[in-house]
Each structure stands twice: as structure tokens, then as C-alpha cells.
PDB file of C-alpha atoms in Angstrom:
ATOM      1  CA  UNK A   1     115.880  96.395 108.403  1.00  0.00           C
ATOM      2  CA  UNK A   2     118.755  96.697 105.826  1.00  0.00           C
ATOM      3  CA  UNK A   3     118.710 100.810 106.073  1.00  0.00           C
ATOM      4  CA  UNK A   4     118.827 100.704 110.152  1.00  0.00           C
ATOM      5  CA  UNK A   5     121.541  98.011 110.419  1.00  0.00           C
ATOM      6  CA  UNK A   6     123.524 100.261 107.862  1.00  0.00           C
ATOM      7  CA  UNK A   7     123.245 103.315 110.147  1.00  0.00           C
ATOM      8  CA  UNK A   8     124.379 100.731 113.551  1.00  0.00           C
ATOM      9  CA  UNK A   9     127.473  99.136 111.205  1.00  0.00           C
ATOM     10  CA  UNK A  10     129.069 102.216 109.289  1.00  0.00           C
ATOM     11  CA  UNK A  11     130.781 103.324 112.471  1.00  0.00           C
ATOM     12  CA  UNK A  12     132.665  99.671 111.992  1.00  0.00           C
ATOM     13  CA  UNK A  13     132.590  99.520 108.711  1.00  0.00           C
ATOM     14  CA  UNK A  14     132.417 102.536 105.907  1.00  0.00           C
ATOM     15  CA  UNK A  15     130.809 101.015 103.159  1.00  0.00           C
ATOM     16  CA  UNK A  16     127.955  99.555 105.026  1.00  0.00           C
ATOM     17  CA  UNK A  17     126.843 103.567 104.496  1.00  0.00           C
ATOM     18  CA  UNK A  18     125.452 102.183 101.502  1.00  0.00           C
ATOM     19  CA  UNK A  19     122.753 100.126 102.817  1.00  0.00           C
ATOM     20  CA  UNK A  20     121.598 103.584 103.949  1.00  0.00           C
ATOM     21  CA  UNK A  21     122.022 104.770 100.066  1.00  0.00           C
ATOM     22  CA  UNK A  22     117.604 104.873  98.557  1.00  0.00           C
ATOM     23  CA  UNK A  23     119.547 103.683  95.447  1.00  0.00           C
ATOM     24  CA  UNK A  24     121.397 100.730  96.475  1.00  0.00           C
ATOM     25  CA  UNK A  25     117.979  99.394  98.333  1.00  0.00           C
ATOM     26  CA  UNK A  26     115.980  99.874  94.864  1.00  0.00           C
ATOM     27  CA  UNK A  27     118.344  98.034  93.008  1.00  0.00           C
ATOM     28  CA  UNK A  28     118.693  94.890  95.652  1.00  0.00           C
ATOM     29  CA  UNK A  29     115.047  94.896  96.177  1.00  0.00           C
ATOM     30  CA  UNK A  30     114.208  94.785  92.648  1.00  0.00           C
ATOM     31  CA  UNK A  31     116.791  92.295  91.964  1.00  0.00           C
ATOM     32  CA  UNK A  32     115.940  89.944  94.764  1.00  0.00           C
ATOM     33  CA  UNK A  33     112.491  90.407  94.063  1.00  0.00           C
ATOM     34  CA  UNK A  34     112.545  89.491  90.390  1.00  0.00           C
ATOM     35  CA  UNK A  35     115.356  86.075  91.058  1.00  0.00           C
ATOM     36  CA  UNK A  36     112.996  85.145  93.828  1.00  0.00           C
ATOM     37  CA  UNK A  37     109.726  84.756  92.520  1.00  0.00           C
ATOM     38  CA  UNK A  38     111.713  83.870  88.857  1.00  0.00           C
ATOM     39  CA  UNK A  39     112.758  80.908  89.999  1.00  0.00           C
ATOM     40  CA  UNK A  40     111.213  80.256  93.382  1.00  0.00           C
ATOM     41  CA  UNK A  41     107.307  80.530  92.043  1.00  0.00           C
ATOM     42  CA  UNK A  42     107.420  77.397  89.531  1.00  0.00           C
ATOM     43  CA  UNK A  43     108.571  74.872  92.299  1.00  0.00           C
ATOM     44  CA  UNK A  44     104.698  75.883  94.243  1.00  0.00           C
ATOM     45  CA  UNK A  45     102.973  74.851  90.828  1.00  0.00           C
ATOM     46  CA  UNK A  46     101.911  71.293  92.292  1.00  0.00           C
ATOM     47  CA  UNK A  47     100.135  72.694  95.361  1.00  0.00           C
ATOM     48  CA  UNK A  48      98.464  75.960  93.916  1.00  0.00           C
ATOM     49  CA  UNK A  49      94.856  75.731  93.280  1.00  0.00           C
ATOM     50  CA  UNK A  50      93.369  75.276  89.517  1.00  0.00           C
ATOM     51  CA  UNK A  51      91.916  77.276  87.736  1.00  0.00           C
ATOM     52  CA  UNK A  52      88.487  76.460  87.396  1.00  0.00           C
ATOM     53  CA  UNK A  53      87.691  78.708  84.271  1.00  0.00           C
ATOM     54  CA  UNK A  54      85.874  82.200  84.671  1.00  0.00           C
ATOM     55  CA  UNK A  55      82.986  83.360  82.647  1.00  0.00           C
ATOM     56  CA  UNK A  56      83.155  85.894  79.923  1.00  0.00           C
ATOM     57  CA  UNK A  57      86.841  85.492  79.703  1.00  0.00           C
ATOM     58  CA  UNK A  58      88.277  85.314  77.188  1.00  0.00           C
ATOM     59  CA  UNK A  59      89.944  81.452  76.286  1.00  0.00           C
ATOM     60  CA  UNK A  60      88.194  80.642  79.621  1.00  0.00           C
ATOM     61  CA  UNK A  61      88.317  77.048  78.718  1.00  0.00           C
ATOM     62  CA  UNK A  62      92.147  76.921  77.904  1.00  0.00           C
ATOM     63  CA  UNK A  63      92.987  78.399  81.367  1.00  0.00           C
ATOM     64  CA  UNK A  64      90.934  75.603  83.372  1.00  0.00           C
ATOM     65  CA  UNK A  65      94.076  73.840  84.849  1.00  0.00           C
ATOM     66  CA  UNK A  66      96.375  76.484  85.561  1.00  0.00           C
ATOM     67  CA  UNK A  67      97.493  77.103  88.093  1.00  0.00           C
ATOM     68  CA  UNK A  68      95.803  79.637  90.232  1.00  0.00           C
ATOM     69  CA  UNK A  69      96.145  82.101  93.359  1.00  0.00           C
ATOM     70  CA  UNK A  70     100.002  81.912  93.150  1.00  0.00           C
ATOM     71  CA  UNK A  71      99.958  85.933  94.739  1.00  0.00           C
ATOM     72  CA  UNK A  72      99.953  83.788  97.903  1.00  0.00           C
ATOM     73  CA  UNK A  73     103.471  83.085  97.053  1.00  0.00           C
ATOM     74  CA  UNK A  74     104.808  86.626  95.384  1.00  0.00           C
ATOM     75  CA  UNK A  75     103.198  89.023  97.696  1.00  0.00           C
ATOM     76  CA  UNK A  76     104.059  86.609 100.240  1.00  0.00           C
ATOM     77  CA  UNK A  77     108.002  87.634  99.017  1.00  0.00           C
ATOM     78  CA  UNK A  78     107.441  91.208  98.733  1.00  0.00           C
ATOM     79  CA  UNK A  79     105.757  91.395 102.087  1.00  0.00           C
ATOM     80  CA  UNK A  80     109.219  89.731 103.603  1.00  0.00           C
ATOM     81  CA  UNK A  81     111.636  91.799 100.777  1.00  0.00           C
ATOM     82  CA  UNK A  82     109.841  94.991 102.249  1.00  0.00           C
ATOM     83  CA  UNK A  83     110.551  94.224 105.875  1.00  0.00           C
ATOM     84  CA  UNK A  84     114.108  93.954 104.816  1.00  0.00           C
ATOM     85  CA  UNK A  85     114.751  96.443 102.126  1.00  0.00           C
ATOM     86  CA  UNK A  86     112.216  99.058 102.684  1.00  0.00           C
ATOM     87  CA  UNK A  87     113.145 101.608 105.541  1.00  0.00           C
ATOM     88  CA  UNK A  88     109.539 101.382 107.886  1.00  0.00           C
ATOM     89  CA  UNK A  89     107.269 103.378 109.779  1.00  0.00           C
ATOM     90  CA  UNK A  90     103.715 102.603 110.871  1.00  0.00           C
ATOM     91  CA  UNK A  91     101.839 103.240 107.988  1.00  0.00           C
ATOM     92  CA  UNK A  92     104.076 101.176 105.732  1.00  0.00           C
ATOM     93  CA  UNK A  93     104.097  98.227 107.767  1.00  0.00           C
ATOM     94  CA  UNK A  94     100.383  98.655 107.652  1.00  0.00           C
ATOM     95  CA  UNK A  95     100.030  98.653 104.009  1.00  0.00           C
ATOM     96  CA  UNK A  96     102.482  95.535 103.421  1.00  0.00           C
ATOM     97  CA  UNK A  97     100.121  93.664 106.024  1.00  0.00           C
ATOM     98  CA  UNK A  98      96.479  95.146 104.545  1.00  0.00           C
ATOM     99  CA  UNK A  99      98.063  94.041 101.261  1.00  0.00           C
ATOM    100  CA  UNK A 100      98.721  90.677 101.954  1.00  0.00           C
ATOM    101  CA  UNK A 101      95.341  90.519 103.802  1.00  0.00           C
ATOM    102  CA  UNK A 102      93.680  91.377 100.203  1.00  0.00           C
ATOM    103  CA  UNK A 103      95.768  88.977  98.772  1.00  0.00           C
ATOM    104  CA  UNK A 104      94.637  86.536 101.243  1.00  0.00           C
ATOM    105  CA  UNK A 105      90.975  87.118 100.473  1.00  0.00           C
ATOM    106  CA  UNK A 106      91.257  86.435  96.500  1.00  0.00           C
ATOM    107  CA  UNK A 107      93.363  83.014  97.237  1.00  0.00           C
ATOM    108  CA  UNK A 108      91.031  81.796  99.711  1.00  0.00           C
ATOM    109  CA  UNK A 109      88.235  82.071  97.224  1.00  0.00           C
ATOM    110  CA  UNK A 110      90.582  80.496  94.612  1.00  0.00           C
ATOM    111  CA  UNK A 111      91.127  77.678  96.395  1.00  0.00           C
ATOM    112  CA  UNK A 112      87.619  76.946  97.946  1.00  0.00           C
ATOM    113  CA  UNK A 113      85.627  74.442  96.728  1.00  0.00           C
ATOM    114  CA  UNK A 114      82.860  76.333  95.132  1.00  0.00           C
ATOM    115  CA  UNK A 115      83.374  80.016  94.573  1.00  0.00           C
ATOM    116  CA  UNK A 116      82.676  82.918  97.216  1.00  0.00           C
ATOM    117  CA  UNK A 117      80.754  84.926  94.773  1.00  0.00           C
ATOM    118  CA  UNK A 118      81.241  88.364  93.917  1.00  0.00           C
ATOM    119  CA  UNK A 119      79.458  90.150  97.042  1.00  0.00           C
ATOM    120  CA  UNK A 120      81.466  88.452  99.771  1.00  0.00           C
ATOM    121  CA  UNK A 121      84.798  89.560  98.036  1.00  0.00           C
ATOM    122  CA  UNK A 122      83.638  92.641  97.203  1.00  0.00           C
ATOM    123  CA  UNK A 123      82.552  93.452 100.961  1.00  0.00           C
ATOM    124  CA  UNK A 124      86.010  92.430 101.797  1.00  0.00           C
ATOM    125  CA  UNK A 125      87.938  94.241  99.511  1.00  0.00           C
ATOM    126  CA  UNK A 126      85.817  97.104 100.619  1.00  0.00           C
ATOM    127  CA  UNK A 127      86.248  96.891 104.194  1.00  0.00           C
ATOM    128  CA  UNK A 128      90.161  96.624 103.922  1.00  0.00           C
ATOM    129  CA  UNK A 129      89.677  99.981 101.537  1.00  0.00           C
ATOM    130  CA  UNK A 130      88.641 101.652 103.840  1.00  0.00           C
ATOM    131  CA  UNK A 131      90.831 100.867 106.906  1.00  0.00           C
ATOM    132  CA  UNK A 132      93.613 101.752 104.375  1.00  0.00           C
ATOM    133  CA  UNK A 133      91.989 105.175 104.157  1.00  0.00           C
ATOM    134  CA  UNK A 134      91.457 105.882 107.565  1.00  0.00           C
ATOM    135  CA  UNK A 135      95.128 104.967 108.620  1.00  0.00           C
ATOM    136  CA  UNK A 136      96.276 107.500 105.590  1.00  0.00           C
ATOM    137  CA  UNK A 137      94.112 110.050 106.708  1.00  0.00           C
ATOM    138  CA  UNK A 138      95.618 109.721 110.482  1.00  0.00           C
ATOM    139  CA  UNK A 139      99.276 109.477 109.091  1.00  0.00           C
ATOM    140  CA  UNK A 140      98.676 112.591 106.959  1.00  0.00           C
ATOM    141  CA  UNK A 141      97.030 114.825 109.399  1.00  0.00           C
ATOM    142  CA  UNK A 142      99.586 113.568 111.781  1.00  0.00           C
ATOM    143  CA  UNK A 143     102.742 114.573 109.236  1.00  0.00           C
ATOM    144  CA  UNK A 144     100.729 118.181 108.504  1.00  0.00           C
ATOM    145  CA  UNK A 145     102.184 121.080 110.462  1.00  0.00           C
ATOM    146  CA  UNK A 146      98.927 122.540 110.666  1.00  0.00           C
ATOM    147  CA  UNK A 147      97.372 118.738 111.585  1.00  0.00           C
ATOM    148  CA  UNK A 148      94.942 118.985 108.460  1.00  0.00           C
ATOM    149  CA  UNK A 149      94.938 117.240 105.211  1.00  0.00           C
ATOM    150  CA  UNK A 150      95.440 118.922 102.117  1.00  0.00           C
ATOM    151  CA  UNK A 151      94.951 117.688  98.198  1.00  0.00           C
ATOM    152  CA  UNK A 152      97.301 118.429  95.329  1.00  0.00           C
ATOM    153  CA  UNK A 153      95.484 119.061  91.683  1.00  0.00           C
ATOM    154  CA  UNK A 154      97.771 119.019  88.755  1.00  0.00           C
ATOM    155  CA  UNK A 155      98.375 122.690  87.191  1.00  0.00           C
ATOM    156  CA  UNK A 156      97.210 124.215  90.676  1.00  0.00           C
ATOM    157  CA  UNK A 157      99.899 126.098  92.660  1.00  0.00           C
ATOM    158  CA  UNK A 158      98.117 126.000  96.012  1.00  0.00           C
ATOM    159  CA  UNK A 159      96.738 122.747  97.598  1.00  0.00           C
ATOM    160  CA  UNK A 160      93.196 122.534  98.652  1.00  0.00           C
ATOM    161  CA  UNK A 161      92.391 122.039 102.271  1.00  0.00           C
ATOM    162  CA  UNK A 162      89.492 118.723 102.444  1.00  0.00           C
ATOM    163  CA  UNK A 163      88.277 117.203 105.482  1.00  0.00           C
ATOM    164  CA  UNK A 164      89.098 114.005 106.831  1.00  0.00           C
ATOM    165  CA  UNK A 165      85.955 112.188 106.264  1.00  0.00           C
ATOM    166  CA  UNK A 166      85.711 113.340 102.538  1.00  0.00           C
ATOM    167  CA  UNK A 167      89.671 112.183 101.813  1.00  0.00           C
ATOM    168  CA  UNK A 168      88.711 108.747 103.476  1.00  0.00           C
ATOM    169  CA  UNK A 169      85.627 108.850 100.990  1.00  0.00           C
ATOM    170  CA  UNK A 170      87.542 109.913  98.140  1.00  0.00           C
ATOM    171  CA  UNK A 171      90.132 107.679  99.126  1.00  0.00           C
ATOM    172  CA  UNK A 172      88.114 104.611  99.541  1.00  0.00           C
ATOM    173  CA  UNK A 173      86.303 105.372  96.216  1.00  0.00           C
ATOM    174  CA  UNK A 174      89.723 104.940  94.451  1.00  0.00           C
ATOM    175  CA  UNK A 175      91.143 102.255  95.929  1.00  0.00           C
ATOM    176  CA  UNK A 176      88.265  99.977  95.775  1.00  0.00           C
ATOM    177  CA  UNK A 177      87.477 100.687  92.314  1.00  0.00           C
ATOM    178  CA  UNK A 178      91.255 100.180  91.836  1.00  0.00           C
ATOM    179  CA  UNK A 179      91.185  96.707  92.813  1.00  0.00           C
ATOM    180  CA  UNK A 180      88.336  95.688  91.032  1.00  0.00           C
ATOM    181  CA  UNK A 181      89.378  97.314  87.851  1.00  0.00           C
ATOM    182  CA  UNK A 182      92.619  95.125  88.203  1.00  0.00           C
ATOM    183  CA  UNK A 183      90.802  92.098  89.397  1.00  0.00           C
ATOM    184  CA  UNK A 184      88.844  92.873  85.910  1.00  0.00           C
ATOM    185  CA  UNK A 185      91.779  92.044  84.141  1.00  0.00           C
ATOM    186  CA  UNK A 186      92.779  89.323  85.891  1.00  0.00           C
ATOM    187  CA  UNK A 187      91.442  86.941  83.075  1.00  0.00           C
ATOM    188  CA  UNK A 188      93.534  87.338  80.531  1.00  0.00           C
ATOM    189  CA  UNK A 189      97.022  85.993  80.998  1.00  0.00           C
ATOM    190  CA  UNK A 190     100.146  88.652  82.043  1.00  0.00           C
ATOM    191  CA  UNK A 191      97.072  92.109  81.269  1.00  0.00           C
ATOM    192  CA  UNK A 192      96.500  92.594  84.796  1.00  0.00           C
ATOM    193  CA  UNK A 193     100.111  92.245  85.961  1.00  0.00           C
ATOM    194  CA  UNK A 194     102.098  94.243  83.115  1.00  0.00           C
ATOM    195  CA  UNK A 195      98.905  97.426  83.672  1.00  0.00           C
ATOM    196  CA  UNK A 196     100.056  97.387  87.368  1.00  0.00           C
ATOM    197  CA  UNK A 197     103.934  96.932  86.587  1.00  0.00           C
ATOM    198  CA  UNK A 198     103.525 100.175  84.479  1.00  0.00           C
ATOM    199  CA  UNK A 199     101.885 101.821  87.357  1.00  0.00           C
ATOM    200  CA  UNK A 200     104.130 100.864  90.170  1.00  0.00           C
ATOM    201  CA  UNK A 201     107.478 101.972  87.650  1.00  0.00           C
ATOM    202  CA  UNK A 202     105.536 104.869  87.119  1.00  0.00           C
ATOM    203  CA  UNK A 203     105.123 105.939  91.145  1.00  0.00           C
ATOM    204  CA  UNK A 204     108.244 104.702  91.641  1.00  0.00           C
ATOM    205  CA  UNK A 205     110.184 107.305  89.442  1.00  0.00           C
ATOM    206  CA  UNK A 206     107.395 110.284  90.603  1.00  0.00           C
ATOM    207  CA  UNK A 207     108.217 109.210  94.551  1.00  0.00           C
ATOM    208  CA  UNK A 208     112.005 109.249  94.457  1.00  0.00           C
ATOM    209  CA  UNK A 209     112.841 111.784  91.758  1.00  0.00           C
ATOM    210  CA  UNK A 210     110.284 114.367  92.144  1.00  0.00           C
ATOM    211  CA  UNK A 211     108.380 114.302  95.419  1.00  0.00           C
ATOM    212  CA  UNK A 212     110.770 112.753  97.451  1.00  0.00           C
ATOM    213  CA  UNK A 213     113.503 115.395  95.896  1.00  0.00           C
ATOM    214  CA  UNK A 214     112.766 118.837  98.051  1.00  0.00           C
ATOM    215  CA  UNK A 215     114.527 120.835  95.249  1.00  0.00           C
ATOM    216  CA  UNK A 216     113.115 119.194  92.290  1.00  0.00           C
ATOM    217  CA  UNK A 217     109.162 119.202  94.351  1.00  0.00           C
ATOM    218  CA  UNK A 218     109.477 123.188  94.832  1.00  0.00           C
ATOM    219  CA  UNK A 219     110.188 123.880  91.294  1.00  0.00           C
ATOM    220  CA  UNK A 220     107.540 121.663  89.773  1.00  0.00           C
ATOM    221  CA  UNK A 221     105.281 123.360  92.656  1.00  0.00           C
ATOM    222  CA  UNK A 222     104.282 119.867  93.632  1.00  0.00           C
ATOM    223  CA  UNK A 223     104.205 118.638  97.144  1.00  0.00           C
ATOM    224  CA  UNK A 224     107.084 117.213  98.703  1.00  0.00           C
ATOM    225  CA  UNK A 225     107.156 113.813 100.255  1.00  0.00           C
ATOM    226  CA  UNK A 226     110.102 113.415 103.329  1.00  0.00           C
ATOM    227  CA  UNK A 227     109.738 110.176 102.883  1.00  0.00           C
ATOM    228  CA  UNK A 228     109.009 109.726  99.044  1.00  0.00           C
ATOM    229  CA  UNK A 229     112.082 107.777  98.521  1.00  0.00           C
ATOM    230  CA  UNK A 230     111.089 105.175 100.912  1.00  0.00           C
ATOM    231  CA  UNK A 231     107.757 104.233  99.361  1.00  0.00           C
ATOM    232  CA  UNK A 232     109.791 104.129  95.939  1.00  0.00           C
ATOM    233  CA  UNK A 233     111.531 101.168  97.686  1.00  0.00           C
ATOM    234  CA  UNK A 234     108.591  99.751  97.965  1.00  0.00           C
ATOM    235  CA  UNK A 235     106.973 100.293  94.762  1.00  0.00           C
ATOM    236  CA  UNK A 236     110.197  98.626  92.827  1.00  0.00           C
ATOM    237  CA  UNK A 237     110.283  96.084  95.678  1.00  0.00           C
ATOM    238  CA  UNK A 238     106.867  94.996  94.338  1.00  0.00           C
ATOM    239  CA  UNK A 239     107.762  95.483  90.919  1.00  0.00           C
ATOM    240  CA  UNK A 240     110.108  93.156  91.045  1.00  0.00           C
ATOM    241  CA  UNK A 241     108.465  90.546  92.168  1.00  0.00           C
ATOM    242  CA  UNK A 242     105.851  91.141  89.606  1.00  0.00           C
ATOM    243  CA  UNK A 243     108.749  90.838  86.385  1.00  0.00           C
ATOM    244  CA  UNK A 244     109.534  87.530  88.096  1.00  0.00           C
ATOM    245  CA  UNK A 245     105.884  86.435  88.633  1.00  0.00           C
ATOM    246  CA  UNK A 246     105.415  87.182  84.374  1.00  0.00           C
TER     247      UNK A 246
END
């Protein structure tokens, strides 16, 4: 939203160029991100679900009370921070809703009665995996010049040409097993959230420095990304709401 209204208001205004500026939007989205949830998340305590204690976790018994499924409130923020901060095509307005749709799934069995049991979220998580796969597969053969789909393997010059049902295989196979290895840590207090804080820093940098950088991607011999610095928007977007959610 931010980037496009920058482009309609800089032939009024000059400095409203900067909205357009991959920097700038980093900075306010992390920012707004982190004050947000900081001090917006504690006033939602008194309606959040409980925690009802989880087997073979560890102080199990200390965390029945918490608070619980409060993602219902951050991602809830970075969904609304990425519609304005984060400049938007298809596929990324996709992901922000699939994302909230997993969220959705986790805080619904949080805050039902008794619990949904592993199966029914795992069929769920697994079923928004995949759409997420399919609609990368379409937006990358799509963005290819020669309409296929190609993987990059560190220390390889050339990428390797796969076919659309074995990178939404592959692609589902990673995701899914991402979420459960974070829902994993979910248990322990602050584990789960600082592992993917790292992570999302850690794309972050490698989207808007190096593949999102045309000169920097052709002398690493990595793939570049047109639109790398746009999904490092969105990774800080959602790491700031995470330093304000720990």
C-alpha cells in the first residue's frame, strides 16, 4: 500500500519517494511491528485461551494458566503490517492469508474445549502445505522465461531443471515438516519463537542483499530474485512482530 501511494504522491511531494525506498519499508515495518505487538499483545491476556499443559514438556505443569494461542493476535498484525508495508503481488497476498489460515488452525484447537488431537491438525497443516506449493510452483513457472522451474544447489554453477510435480513434493515435504518441527518447540517458553526469529533475520539479509541485488546474485553465481527485496519486507515485517511477541 505504502510503496504504491509513494509512487502516486512523489509527483506532489519529493520525499514521499521514500516510501518507495526497500529500506525505509524494513525499518517502519519492523518498528511498527515490534511497538505493536510490545505493547498491544498484553492488553488480549484476559480473553486468550489457557494453557492447559502439554505432555512431555518440559515444566508442563508451570505453564497450565498461561495464556495461550496469542498468534491470533501477532500474525493477526503482521498480516495487516504486510498489506501496508510490503509492496504485493498474488503470491504474497496468498502467503500472508495461507499463513494466517495455519495460524487459525493451531488457535482453534487451543481454545476448544478438549483438544483436536494430533491427526486433525496435522491433515490441516498438510493440506495448506501443499496449496502453498502448488501456488509457488505456478508463480515460478510463470516468472521463468523458459516457463519451467529450476532448483539452485549451493556450490553448483548451473541450476537443475525439476518438474513441477516433484518441486510441489519437495516443497510440501519441507514446509510441513517445517511447521511441525517448530510446533515441536512450541513447549518451551520463547525456543520456538527466537529459532524462527533467527531464520526470518537470516532470509531477510540473503533476500535483499544478495538475491534481490542483480550485481551481488551474478557474482556469488546464485539466482537472482526481481523481487527479493520485497519478500525481505516481509520477513522483517514478521520479525518484528515476533521481538515484540518475546
Amino acid at each position: 500500500m505504502l510503496y504504491t501511494l509513494g509512487g502516486i504522491l512523489t509527483e506532489y511531494f519529493g520525499p514521499a519517494r521514500l516510501l518507495q525506498s526497500y529500506t525505509v519499508l524494513i525499518c517502519l515495518s519492523l518498528y511498527t511491528g515490534f511497538l505493536l505487538v510490545r505493547y498491544g499483545l498484553p492488553r488480549f491476556y484476559g480473553i486468550l485461551p489457557h494453557d492447559r499443559g502439554r505432555e512431555f514438556t518440559v515444566s508442563a505443569e508451570a505453564a497450565k494458566g498461561k495464556p495461550t494461542g496469542s498468534g491470533v493476535i501477532w500474525v493477526s498484525c503482521f498480516a495487516v503490517l504486510s498489506l501496508i508495508f510490503v509492496p504485493l503481488d498474488w503470491l504474497k497476498c496468498a502467503v500472508i492469508v495461507l499463513t494466517w489460515l495455519m495460524m487459525l488452525t493451531g488457535y482453534l484447537d487451543d481454545s476448544s474445549k478438549t483438544s483436536w488431537g494430533e491427526y486433525r491438525k496435522a491433515i490441516l497443516d498438510f493440506l495448506i502445505s501443499v496449496t502453498v506449493s502448488i501456488l509457488l510452483a505456478i508463480y515460478l513457472s510463470k516468472s521463468s522465461a523458459d516457463g519451467n522451474i529450476y532448483f539452485w544447489i549451493p556450490f553448483f554453477s548451473e541450476s537443475i531443471r525439476v518438474a513441477s510435480w516433484v518441486f510441489v513434493i519437495i516443497s510440501t515435504v519441507m514446509i510441513w515438516a517445517s511447521v511441525n518441527t517448530t510446533n515441536c518447540t512450541d513447549g518451551v517458553d520463547g525456543l520456538s519463537s527466537t529459532l524462527v526469529l533467527i531464520a526470518l533475520i537470516t532470509l531477510g539479509v540473503v533476500f535483499y542483499f544478495i538475491l534481490g541485488h542483480k550485481d551481488i546474485a551474478a557474482y556469488l553465481l546464485v539466482p537472482h530474485l526481481e523481487k527479493g527485496a520485497s519478500w525481505a519486507v516481509m520477513c522483517f515485517c514478521l520479525s518484528g512482530v515476533l521481538m515484540g511477541y518475546l
